[in-house]
Amino acid sequence: PYWYCQILRAIDAFGGAEEIKLPDPMDPRMNSTLHCFEKLLTLHLSWPRNHGYSMDSMPNKTVFDAFRDVLFDKFDMPRHHRRSMRGNGGISEEAQDATGEGHSTISRSGNSNNDSSNNQPHRKILLYAHEPSARRVWTNMNSLLANYQNNTKKKQNIMFQTIHDFGNHTVREQALLFNDADAMIMVHGAQMANSIFSVEGTMFVELGCRIPSFLGSQTYLSLIDAKYLGVVACAKGGNREDNVVCLECEEEKKDYTYSNFTMSQESFDAMLEHVMSILN
């Protein structure tokens, strides 16, 4: 079933109504659990914003909070971060169950020395390179992360978790992954619909050579109390200040929407510094 239908059924929105079967289960788009919810949000958020329609019919913060209260309760997830519960490594038991062996890895950057930074709460950052689709892929994400972690000068208390394929996780597992993180650094894609499960104050960094995104809508960000940064292609001919955090994109005939890309280590480090400044 469609992803948002699973959510609505989880909160008993349809009472005793039977599940409606999809007409064509062989359609690959029908098997994308997040596709329908992404389109739903696009229709109600990005479309009115981009085309000047009235937003009067949009749910206000009170209504949306009440919906999320029920949603989080049914999925047995907290509405607030558990940063004070995090130690110097590892991952929460719920998220460990959600990751799935062979699909996710977890590691911590920085030193294990008893410096002052280790007295601060650890921040958990979830990363996704969009590899399974073979398009719009962040091709050097893993090497950038490895270089950052191997730099002994980095004192930030950060726990990193990378996801290879969200399609290998159930709706609940995806919800737990988003709910347990302080920040997401991910390539633009349907997995961002899981942002509805994030807690207040979560930071979203969305990467793509061109980003036709609902996530950057100020209306939606205000409903989930989130922060947002979009990272796009480096400006051609731009000065250094314009390209501090940007992407080097492969050329594509029509546009950059589906181009694979890389990022310089300088841009990656600057992006992480920005994220940590927001979280701290």
PDB file of C-alpha atoms in Angstrom:
ATOM      1  CA  PRO A   1       0.000   0.000   0.000  1.00  0.00           C
ATOM      2  CA  TYR A   2       0.953   3.605  -0.330  1.00  0.00           C
ATOM      3  CA  TRP A   3       3.238   4.858   2.424  1.00  0.00           C
ATOM      4  CA  TYR A   4       0.899   7.461   3.853  1.00  0.00           C
ATOM      5  CA  CYS A   5      -1.926   4.903   3.844  1.00  0.00           C
ATOM      6  CA  GLN A   6       0.185   2.772   6.182  1.00  0.00           C
ATOM      7  CA  ILE A   7       0.646   5.754   8.467  1.00  0.00           C
ATOM      8  CA  LEU A   8      -3.054   6.585   8.507  1.00  0.00           C
ATOM      9  CA  ARG A   9      -3.911   2.964   9.249  1.00  0.00           C
ATOM     10  CA  ALA A  10      -1.346   2.891  12.049  1.00  0.00           C
ATOM     11  CA  ILE A  11      -3.277   5.665  13.806  1.00  0.00           C
ATOM     12  CA  ASP A  12      -6.646   3.983  13.092  1.00  0.00           C
ATOM     13  CA  ALA A  13      -7.711   6.801  10.791  1.00  0.00           C
ATOM     14  CA  PHE A  14      -9.966   4.492   8.769  1.00  0.00           C
ATOM     15  CA  GLY A  15     -11.544   2.622  11.665  1.00  0.00           C
ATOM     16  CA  GLY A  16     -12.557  -0.855  10.572  1.00  0.00           C
ATOM     17  CA  ALA A  17     -12.424  -0.136   6.842  1.00  0.00           C
ATOM     18  CA  GLU A  18     -10.672  -2.774   4.795  1.00  0.00           C
ATOM     19  CA  GLU A  19      -7.452  -2.005   2.969  1.00  0.00           C
ATOM     20  CA  ILE A  20      -7.953  -0.887  -0.643  1.00  0.00           C
ATOM     21  CA  LYS A  21      -5.918  -2.994  -3.050  1.00  0.00           C
ATOM     22  CA  LEU A  22      -3.801  -1.203  -5.628  1.00  0.00           C
ATOM     23  CA  PRO A  23      -4.937  -1.779  -9.222  1.00  0.00           C
ATOM     24  CA  ASP A  24      -1.523  -2.645 -10.662  1.00  0.00           C
ATOM     25  CA  PRO A  25       0.922  -4.175  -8.164  1.00  0.00           C
ATOM     26  CA  MET A  26       3.467  -4.678 -10.982  1.00  0.00           C
ATOM     27  CA  ASP A  27       3.822  -0.942 -11.533  1.00  0.00           C
ATOM     28  CA  PRO A  28       7.265  -0.129 -10.042  1.00  0.00           C
ATOM     29  CA  ARG A  29       5.999   3.253  -8.788  1.00  0.00           C
ATOM     30  CA  MET A  30       3.389   1.433  -6.740  1.00  0.00           C
ATOM     31  CA  ASN A  31       6.193  -0.374  -4.913  1.00  0.00           C
ATOM     32  CA  SER A  32       7.883   2.884  -3.891  1.00  0.00           C
ATOM     33  CA  THR A  33       6.468   3.266  -0.392  1.00  0.00           C
ATOM     34  CA  LEU A  34       7.349   6.946  -0.130  1.00  0.00           C
ATOM     35  CA  HIS A  35       6.303   8.057  -3.621  1.00  0.00           C
ATOM     36  CA  CYS A  36       2.665   8.705  -2.815  1.00  0.00           C
ATOM     37  CA  PHE A  37       3.312  10.643   0.382  1.00  0.00           C
ATOM     38  CA  GLU A  38       5.958  12.732  -1.345  1.00  0.00           C
ATOM     39  CA  LYS A  39       3.444  13.629  -4.047  1.00  0.00           C
ATOM     40  CA  LEU A  40       0.819  14.398  -1.412  1.00  0.00           C
ATOM     41  CA  LEU A  41       3.123  16.861   0.319  1.00  0.00           C
ATOM     42  CA  THR A  42       4.197  18.351  -3.009  1.00  0.00           C
ATOM     43  CA  LEU A  43       0.592  18.980  -3.922  1.00  0.00           C
ATOM     44  CA  HIS A  44      -0.335  20.608  -0.630  1.00  0.00           C
ATOM     45  CA  LEU A  45       2.875  22.520   0.053  1.00  0.00           C
ATOM     46  CA  SER A  46       5.101  23.193  -2.954  1.00  0.00           C
ATOM     47  CA  TRP A  47       2.349  23.544  -5.548  1.00  0.00           C
ATOM     48  CA  PRO A  48       0.379  26.259  -3.711  1.00  0.00           C
ATOM     49  CA  ARG A  49       3.627  28.028  -2.799  1.00  0.00           C
ATOM     50  CA  ASN A  50       4.953  28.009  -6.353  1.00  0.00           C
ATOM     51  CA  HIS A  51       1.694  28.892  -8.068  1.00  0.00           C
ATOM     52  CA  GLY A  52       0.309  31.491  -5.707  1.00  0.00           C
ATOM     53  CA  TYR A  53      -2.705  29.543  -4.468  1.00  0.00           C
ATOM     54  CA  SER A  54      -4.244  30.317  -1.097  1.00  0.00           C
ATOM     55  CA  MET A  55      -2.733  28.507   1.880  1.00  0.00           C
ATOM     56  CA  ASP A  56      -5.906  28.983   3.959  1.00  0.00           C
ATOM     57  CA  SER A  57      -6.808  25.322   3.567  1.00  0.00           C
ATOM     58  CA  MET A  58      -3.451  24.183   4.976  1.00  0.00           C
ATOM     59  CA  PRO A  59      -3.472  22.679   8.473  1.00  0.00           C
ATOM     60  CA  ASN A  60      -2.344  25.127  11.109  1.00  0.00           C
ATOM     61  CA  LYS A  61       0.342  24.331  13.669  1.00  0.00           C
ATOM     62  CA  THR A  62      -2.161  23.312  16.344  1.00  0.00           C
ATOM     63  CA  VAL A  63      -3.882  20.800  14.082  1.00  0.00           C
ATOM     64  CA  PHE A  64      -0.597  19.453  12.726  1.00  0.00           C
ATOM     65  CA  ASP A  65       0.856  19.066  16.225  1.00  0.00           C
ATOM     66  CA  ALA A  66      -2.231  17.147  17.324  1.00  0.00           C
ATOM     67  CA  PHE A  67      -1.843  14.827  14.320  1.00  0.00           C
ATOM     68  CA  ARG A  68       1.834  14.267  15.064  1.00  0.00           C
ATOM     69  CA  ASP A  69       1.071  13.597  18.743  1.00  0.00           C
ATOM     70  CA  VAL A  70      -1.155  10.706  17.690  1.00  0.00           C
ATOM     71  CA  LEU A  71       1.320   9.574  15.029  1.00  0.00           C
ATOM     72  CA  PHE A  72       4.298   9.506  17.404  1.00  0.00           C
ATOM     73  CA  ASP A  73       2.259   7.773  20.081  1.00  0.00           C
ATOM     74  CA  LYS A  74       1.137   5.006  17.712  1.00  0.00           C
ATOM     75  CA  PHE A  75       4.696   4.479  16.480  1.00  0.00           C
ATOM     76  CA  ASP A  76       5.997   4.674  20.069  1.00  0.00           C
ATOM     77  CA  MET A  77       8.514   7.402  19.301  1.00  0.00           C
ATOM     78  CA  PRO A  78       9.553  10.494  21.313  1.00  0.00           C
ATOM     79  CA  ARG A  79       8.729  14.016  20.190  1.00  0.00           C
ATOM     80  CA  HIS A  80      11.974  15.389  21.658  1.00  0.00           C
ATOM     81  CA  HIS A  81      15.639  14.447  21.282  1.00  0.00           C
ATOM     82  CA  ARG A  82      17.297  12.048  23.704  1.00  0.00           C
ATOM     83  CA  ARG A  83      20.702  13.702  23.455  1.00  0.00           C
ATOM     84  CA  SER A  84      21.411  13.441  27.174  1.00  0.00           C
ATOM     85  CA  MET A  85      21.039   9.654  26.871  1.00  0.00           C
ATOM     86  CA  ARG A  86      23.746   9.284  24.247  1.00  0.00           C
ATOM     87  CA  GLY A  87      27.183   8.078  25.253  1.00  0.00           C
ATOM     88  CA  ASN A  88      30.488   8.289  23.449  1.00  0.00           C
ATOM     89  CA  GLY A  89      29.543   5.858  20.727  1.00  0.00           C
ATOM     90  CA  GLY A  90      27.086   3.279  19.557  1.00  0.00           C
ATOM     91  CA  ILE A  91      23.475   3.759  18.673  1.00  0.00           C
ATOM     92  CA  SER A  92      20.168   3.571  20.498  1.00  0.00           C
ATOM     93  CA  GLU A  93      18.606   0.134  20.771  1.00  0.00           C
ATOM     94  CA  GLU A  94      15.575   1.138  18.701  1.00  0.00           C
ATOM     95  CA  ALA A  95      17.697   2.485  15.856  1.00  0.00           C
ATOM     96  CA  GLN A  96      20.020  -0.521  16.003  1.00  0.00           C
ATOM     97  CA  ASP A  97      17.035  -2.768  15.424  1.00  0.00           C
ATOM     98  CA  ALA A  98      15.941  -0.535  12.555  1.00  0.00           C
ATOM     99  CA  THR A  99      19.161  -0.347  10.604  1.00  0.00           C
ATOM    100  CA  GLY A 100      19.278  -3.849   9.238  1.00  0.00           C
ATOM    101  CA  GLU A 101      22.561  -5.753   9.086  1.00  0.00           C
ATOM    102  CA  GLY A 102      24.618  -4.938   6.011  1.00  0.00           C
ATOM    103  CA  HIS A 103      22.697  -1.802   5.144  1.00  0.00           C
ATOM    104  CA  SER A 104      23.834   0.733   7.733  1.00  0.00           C
ATOM    105  CA  THR A 105      27.026   1.561   9.545  1.00  0.00           C
ATOM    106  CA  ILE A 106      27.713   3.723  12.562  1.00  0.00           C
ATOM    107  CA  SER A 107      30.883   5.404  13.707  1.00  0.00           C
ATOM    108  CA  ARG A 108      32.016   8.410  15.677  1.00  0.00           C
ATOM    109  CA  SER A 109      34.381  11.131  14.557  1.00  0.00           C
ATOM    110  CA  GLY A 110      36.850  12.938  16.767  1.00  0.00           C
ATOM    111  CA  ASN A 111      39.242  11.762  19.443  1.00  0.00           C
ATOM    112  CA  SER A 112      38.599   9.502  22.397  1.00  0.00           C
ATOM    113  CA  ASN A 113      40.754  11.759  24.550  1.00  0.00           C
ATOM    114  CA  ASN A 114      39.159  13.308  27.610  1.00  0.00           C
ATOM    115  CA  ASP A 115      38.967  16.798  26.164  1.00  0.00           C
ATOM    116  CA  SER A 116      36.203  19.273  26.966  1.00  0.00           C
ATOM    117  CA  SER A 117      34.269  18.395  23.817  1.00  0.00           C
ATOM    118  CA  ASN A 118      33.500  14.937  25.203  1.00  0.00           C
ATOM    119  CA  ASN A 119      31.483  16.571  27.974  1.00  0.00           C
ATOM    120  CA  GLN A 120      29.020  17.884  25.386  1.00  0.00           C
ATOM    121  CA  PRO A 121      26.048  15.875  24.109  1.00  0.00           C
ATOM    122  CA  HIS A 122      26.762  13.855  21.006  1.00  0.00           C
ATOM    123  CA  ARG A 123      24.903  14.842  17.868  1.00  0.00           C
ATOM    124  CA  LYS A 124      23.754  12.114  15.536  1.00  0.00           C
ATOM    125  CA  ILE A 125      23.859  12.755  11.789  1.00  0.00           C
ATOM    126  CA  LEU A 126      22.212  10.464   9.243  1.00  0.00           C
ATOM    127  CA  LEU A 127      23.707  10.430   5.727  1.00  0.00           C
ATOM    128  CA  TYR A 128      22.377   9.027   2.459  1.00  0.00           C
ATOM    129  CA  ALA A 129      24.051   9.086  -0.983  1.00  0.00           C
ATOM    130  CA  HIS A 130      21.087   7.849  -3.081  1.00  0.00           C
ATOM    131  CA  GLU A 131      23.223   5.030  -4.533  1.00  0.00           C
ATOM    132  CA  PRO A 132      20.559   2.403  -5.339  1.00  0.00           C
ATOM    133  CA  SER A 133      18.966   4.527  -8.086  1.00  0.00           C
ATOM    134  CA  ALA A 134      22.298   4.982  -9.943  1.00  0.00           C
ATOM    135  CA  ARG A 135      21.297   8.568 -10.671  1.00  0.00           C
ATOM    136  CA  ARG A 136      21.496  11.699  -8.559  1.00  0.00           C
ATOM    137  CA  VAL A 137      24.221   9.906  -6.587  1.00  0.00           C
ATOM    138  CA  TRP A 138      26.663  11.559  -4.190  1.00  0.00           C
ATOM    139  CA  THR A 139      29.549   9.489  -5.472  1.00  0.00           C
ATOM    140  CA  ASN A 140      32.261  10.429  -2.964  1.00  0.00           C
ATOM    141  CA  MET A 141      30.233  10.637   0.259  1.00  0.00           C
ATOM    142  CA  ASN A 142      31.967   7.710   1.943  1.00  0.00           C
ATOM    143  CA  SER A 143      35.486   8.951   1.188  1.00  0.00           C
ATOM    144  CA  LEU A 144      34.635  12.445   2.445  1.00  0.00           C
ATOM    145  CA  LEU A 145      33.260  11.000   5.664  1.00  0.00           C
ATOM    146  CA  ALA A 146      36.296   8.742   6.135  1.00  0.00           C
ATOM    147  CA  ASN A 147      38.673  11.678   5.648  1.00  0.00           C
ATOM    148  CA  TYR A 148      36.738  13.745   8.148  1.00  0.00           C
ATOM    149  CA  GLN A 149      36.757  11.000  10.739  1.00  0.00           C
ATOM    150  CA  ASN A 150      40.474  10.339  10.280  1.00  0.00           C
ATOM    151  CA  ASN A 151      41.360  13.974  10.861  1.00  0.00           C
ATOM    152  CA  THR A 152      42.548  14.052  14.468  1.00  0.00           C
ATOM    153  CA  LYS A 153      42.033  17.824  14.594  1.00  0.00           C
ATOM    154  CA  LYS A 154      38.272  17.348  14.453  1.00  0.00           C
ATOM    155  CA  LYS A 155      36.934  17.687  17.988  1.00  0.00           C
ATOM    156  CA  GLN A 156      33.222  17.708  17.185  1.00  0.00           C
ATOM    157  CA  ASN A 157      31.140  15.177  19.106  1.00  0.00           C
ATOM    158  CA  ILE A 158      29.324  13.624  16.175  1.00  0.00           C
ATOM    159  CA  MET A 159      27.887  10.156  15.670  1.00  0.00           C
ATOM    160  CA  PHE A 160      27.538   9.338  11.970  1.00  0.00           C
ATOM    161  CA  GLN A 161      25.201   6.760  10.485  1.00  0.00           C
ATOM    162  CA  THR A 162      25.038   6.019   6.758  1.00  0.00           C
ATOM    163  CA  ILE A 163      22.124   4.346   4.988  1.00  0.00           C
ATOM    164  CA  HIS A 164      22.703   2.482   1.735  1.00  0.00           C
ATOM    165  CA  ASP A 165      19.110   1.765   0.679  1.00  0.00           C
ATOM    166  CA  PHE A 166      15.957   2.995   2.394  1.00  0.00           C
ATOM    167  CA  GLY A 167      14.010   0.494   0.309  1.00  0.00           C
ATOM    168  CA  ASN A 168      15.386  -2.268   2.540  1.00  0.00           C
ATOM    169  CA  HIS A 169      13.670  -0.801   5.590  1.00  0.00           C
ATOM    170  CA  THR A 170      10.049  -0.901   6.675  1.00  0.00           C
ATOM    171  CA  VAL A 171       8.054   2.261   7.273  1.00  0.00           C
ATOM    172  CA  ARG A 172       8.590   1.914  11.021  1.00  0.00           C
ATOM    173  CA  GLU A 173      12.339   1.358  10.610  1.00  0.00           C
ATOM    174  CA  GLN A 174      12.643   4.445   8.428  1.00  0.00           C
ATOM    175  CA  ALA A 175      10.580   6.415  10.940  1.00  0.00           C
ATOM    176  CA  LEU A 176      12.915   5.380  13.772  1.00  0.00           C
ATOM    177  CA  LEU A 177      16.012   6.349  11.794  1.00  0.00           C
ATOM    178  CA  PHE A 178      14.678   9.856  11.170  1.00  0.00           C
ATOM    179  CA  ASN A 179      13.289  10.216  14.668  1.00  0.00           C
ATOM    180  CA  ASP A 180      16.585   9.328  16.351  1.00  0.00           C
ATOM    181  CA  ALA A 181      18.811  11.737  14.384  1.00  0.00           C
ATOM    182  CA  ASP A 182      19.694  15.352  15.130  1.00  0.00           C
ATOM    183  CA  ALA A 183      20.442  16.109  11.487  1.00  0.00           C
ATOM    184  CA  MET A 184      20.010  14.565   8.048  1.00  0.00           C
ATOM    185  CA  ILE A 185      22.499  15.130   5.243  1.00  0.00           C
ATOM    186  CA  MET A 186      20.927  13.455   2.244  1.00  0.00           C
ATOM    187  CA  VAL A 187      20.564  13.604  -1.486  1.00  0.00           C
ATOM    188  CA  HIS A 188      17.171  14.891  -2.625  1.00  0.00           C
ATOM    189  CA  GLY A 189      14.715  12.002  -2.835  1.00  0.00           C
ATOM    190  CA  ALA A 190      11.451  10.468  -1.687  1.00  0.00           C
ATOM    191  CA  GLN A 191      13.023   9.306   1.601  1.00  0.00           C
ATOM    192  CA  MET A 192      12.718  12.902   2.813  1.00  0.00           C
ATOM    193  CA  ALA A 193       9.004  12.290   3.344  1.00  0.00           C
ATOM    194  CA  ASN A 194      10.140  10.614   6.582  1.00  0.00           C
ATOM    195  CA  SER A 195      10.817  14.126   7.872  1.00  0.00           C
ATOM    196  CA  ILE A 196       7.327  14.003   9.367  1.00  0.00           C
ATOM    197  CA  PHE A 197       8.806  11.655  11.998  1.00  0.00           C
ATOM    198  CA  SER A 198      11.598  14.057  12.990  1.00  0.00           C
ATOM    199  CA  VAL A 199      11.562  15.809  16.336  1.00  0.00           C
ATOM    200  CA  GLU A 200      11.535  19.549  16.847  1.00  0.00           C
ATOM    201  CA  GLY A 201      14.820  21.278  16.038  1.00  0.00           C
ATOM    202  CA  THR A 202      16.054  18.711  13.516  1.00  0.00           C
ATOM    203  CA  MET A 203      18.403  20.048  10.835  1.00  0.00           C
ATOM    204  CA  PHE A 204      17.905  18.936   7.229  1.00  0.00           C
ATOM    205  CA  VAL A 205      20.596  19.339   4.584  1.00  0.00           C
ATOM    206  CA  GLU A 206      19.321  18.388   1.138  1.00  0.00           C
ATOM    207  CA  LEU A 207      21.825  17.905  -1.676  1.00  0.00           C
ATOM    208  CA  GLY A 208      21.232  17.902  -5.407  1.00  0.00           C
ATOM    209  CA  CYS A 209      22.524  19.665  -8.471  1.00  0.00           C
ATOM    210  CA  ARG A 210      18.973  20.961  -8.823  1.00  0.00           C
ATOM    211  CA  ILE A 211      16.445  20.489  -5.990  1.00  0.00           C
ATOM    212  CA  PRO A 212      12.713  20.518  -6.842  1.00  0.00           C
ATOM    213  CA  SER A 213      11.903  19.992  -3.173  1.00  0.00           C
ATOM    214  CA  PHE A 214       8.887  20.201  -0.897  1.00  0.00           C
ATOM    215  CA  LEU A 215      11.158  19.972   2.140  1.00  0.00           C
ATOM    216  CA  GLY A 216      12.457  23.522   1.726  1.00  0.00           C
ATOM    217  CA  SER A 217       8.950  24.981   2.004  1.00  0.00           C
ATOM    218  CA  GLN A 218       8.849  27.434   4.905  1.00  0.00           C
ATOM    219  CA  THR A 219       5.262  26.368   5.566  1.00  0.00           C
ATOM    220  CA  TYR A 220       6.273  22.744   6.029  1.00  0.00           C
ATOM    221  CA  LEU A 221       9.411  23.613   8.018  1.00  0.00           C
ATOM    222  CA  SER A 222       7.317  25.676  10.412  1.00  0.00           C
ATOM    223  CA  LEU A 223       4.902  22.760  10.907  1.00  0.00           C
ATOM    224  CA  ILE A 224       7.677  20.359  11.932  1.00  0.00           C
ATOM    225  CA  ASP A 225       9.875  23.015  13.621  1.00  0.00           C
ATOM    226  CA  ALA A 226      12.899  22.118  11.490  1.00  0.00           C
ATOM    227  CA  LYS A 227      15.912  23.906  10.018  1.00  0.00           C
ATOM    228  CA  TYR A 228      16.881  23.537   6.365  1.00  0.00           C
ATOM    229  CA  LEU A 229      19.846  24.020   4.056  1.00  0.00           C
ATOM    230  CA  GLY A 230      19.785  23.241   0.343  1.00  0.00           C
ATOM    231  CA  VAL A 231      23.153  22.494  -1.284  1.00  0.00           C
ATOM    232  CA  VAL A 232      23.217  22.759  -5.085  1.00  0.00           C
ATOM    233  CA  ALA A 233      25.672  22.963  -7.992  1.00  0.00           C
ATOM    234  CA  CYS A 234      28.628  25.312  -7.671  1.00  0.00           C
ATOM    235  CA  ALA A 235      28.065  28.548  -9.537  1.00  0.00           C
ATOM    236  CA  LYS A 236      30.031  28.577 -12.766  1.00  0.00           C
ATOM    237  CA  GLY A 237      32.361  31.530 -12.786  1.00  0.00           C
ATOM    238  CA  GLY A 238      31.338  32.425  -9.248  1.00  0.00           C
ATOM    239  CA  ASN A 239      33.796  33.698  -6.679  1.00  0.00           C
ATOM    240  CA  ARG A 240      35.082  31.643  -3.769  1.00  0.00           C
ATOM    241  CA  GLU A 241      32.506  33.078  -1.360  1.00  0.00           C
ATOM    242  CA  ASP A 242      29.682  31.867  -3.616  1.00  0.00           C
ATOM    243  CA  ASN A 243      31.039  28.322  -3.703  1.00  0.00           C
ATOM    244  CA  VAL A 244      31.984  27.602  -0.089  1.00  0.00           C
ATOM    245  CA  VAL A 245      29.452  24.759   0.170  1.00  0.00           C
ATOM    246  CA  CYS A 246      28.406  23.444  -3.232  1.00  0.00           C
ATOM    247  CA  LEU A 247      28.453  20.426  -5.547  1.00  0.00           C
ATOM    248  CA  GLU A 248      30.524  19.518  -8.587  1.00  0.00           C
ATOM    249  CA  CYS A 249      27.956  18.073 -10.972  1.00  0.00           C
ATOM    250  CA  GLU A 250      28.202  15.857 -14.008  1.00  0.00           C
ATOM    251  CA  GLU A 251      26.917  17.483 -17.164  1.00  0.00           C
ATOM    252  CA  GLU A 252      23.444  16.538 -18.356  1.00  0.00           C
ATOM    253  CA  LYS A 253      21.660  17.543 -21.538  1.00  0.00           C
ATOM    254  CA  LYS A 254      18.329  18.732 -20.108  1.00  0.00           C
ATOM    255  CA  ASP A 255      19.040  19.893 -16.575  1.00  0.00           C
ATOM    256  CA  TYR A 256      20.902  18.960 -13.423  1.00  0.00           C
ATOM    257  CA  THR A 257      17.983  17.284 -11.629  1.00  0.00           C
ATOM    258  CA  TYR A 258      19.299  13.737 -12.046  1.00  0.00           C
ATOM    259  CA  SER A 259      23.033  14.415 -12.318  1.00  0.00           C
ATOM    260  CA  ASN A 260      25.479  12.552 -10.123  1.00  0.00           C
ATOM    261  CA  PHE A 261      27.847  14.762  -8.186  1.00  0.00           C
ATOM    262  CA  THR A 262      30.842  15.033  -5.903  1.00  0.00           C
ATOM    263  CA  MET A 263      31.768  17.480  -3.163  1.00  0.00           C
ATOM    264  CA  SER A 264      35.161  18.817  -2.182  1.00  0.00           C
ATOM    265  CA  GLN A 265      36.530  18.036   1.260  1.00  0.00           C
ATOM    266  CA  GLU A 266      36.562  21.759   1.997  1.00  0.00           C
ATOM    267  CA  SER A 267      32.857  22.028   1.194  1.00  0.00           C
ATOM    268  CA  PHE A 268      32.041  18.903   3.220  1.00  0.00           C
ATOM    269  CA  ASP A 269      33.895  20.158   6.285  1.00  0.00           C
ATOM    270  CA  ALA A 270      32.297  23.609   5.999  1.00  0.00           C
ATOM    271  CA  MET A 271      28.861  22.013   5.695  1.00  0.00           C
ATOM    272  CA  LEU A 272      29.394  19.970   8.859  1.00  0.00           C
ATOM    273  CA  GLU A 273      30.608  23.045  10.720  1.00  0.00           C
ATOM    274  CA  HIS A 274      27.444  24.873   9.680  1.00  0.00           C
ATOM    275  CA  VAL A 275      25.251  21.987  10.792  1.00  0.00           C
ATOM    276  CA  MET A 276      26.942  21.769  14.184  1.00  0.00           C
ATOM    277  CA  SER A 277      26.669  25.536  14.687  1.00  0.00           C
ATOM    278  CA  ILE A 278      22.898  25.247  14.173  1.00  0.00           C
ATOM    279  CA  LEU A 279      22.531  22.237  16.467  1.00  0.00           C
ATOM    280  CA  ASN A 280      24.661  23.737  19.220  1.00  0.00           C
TER     281      ASN A 280
END
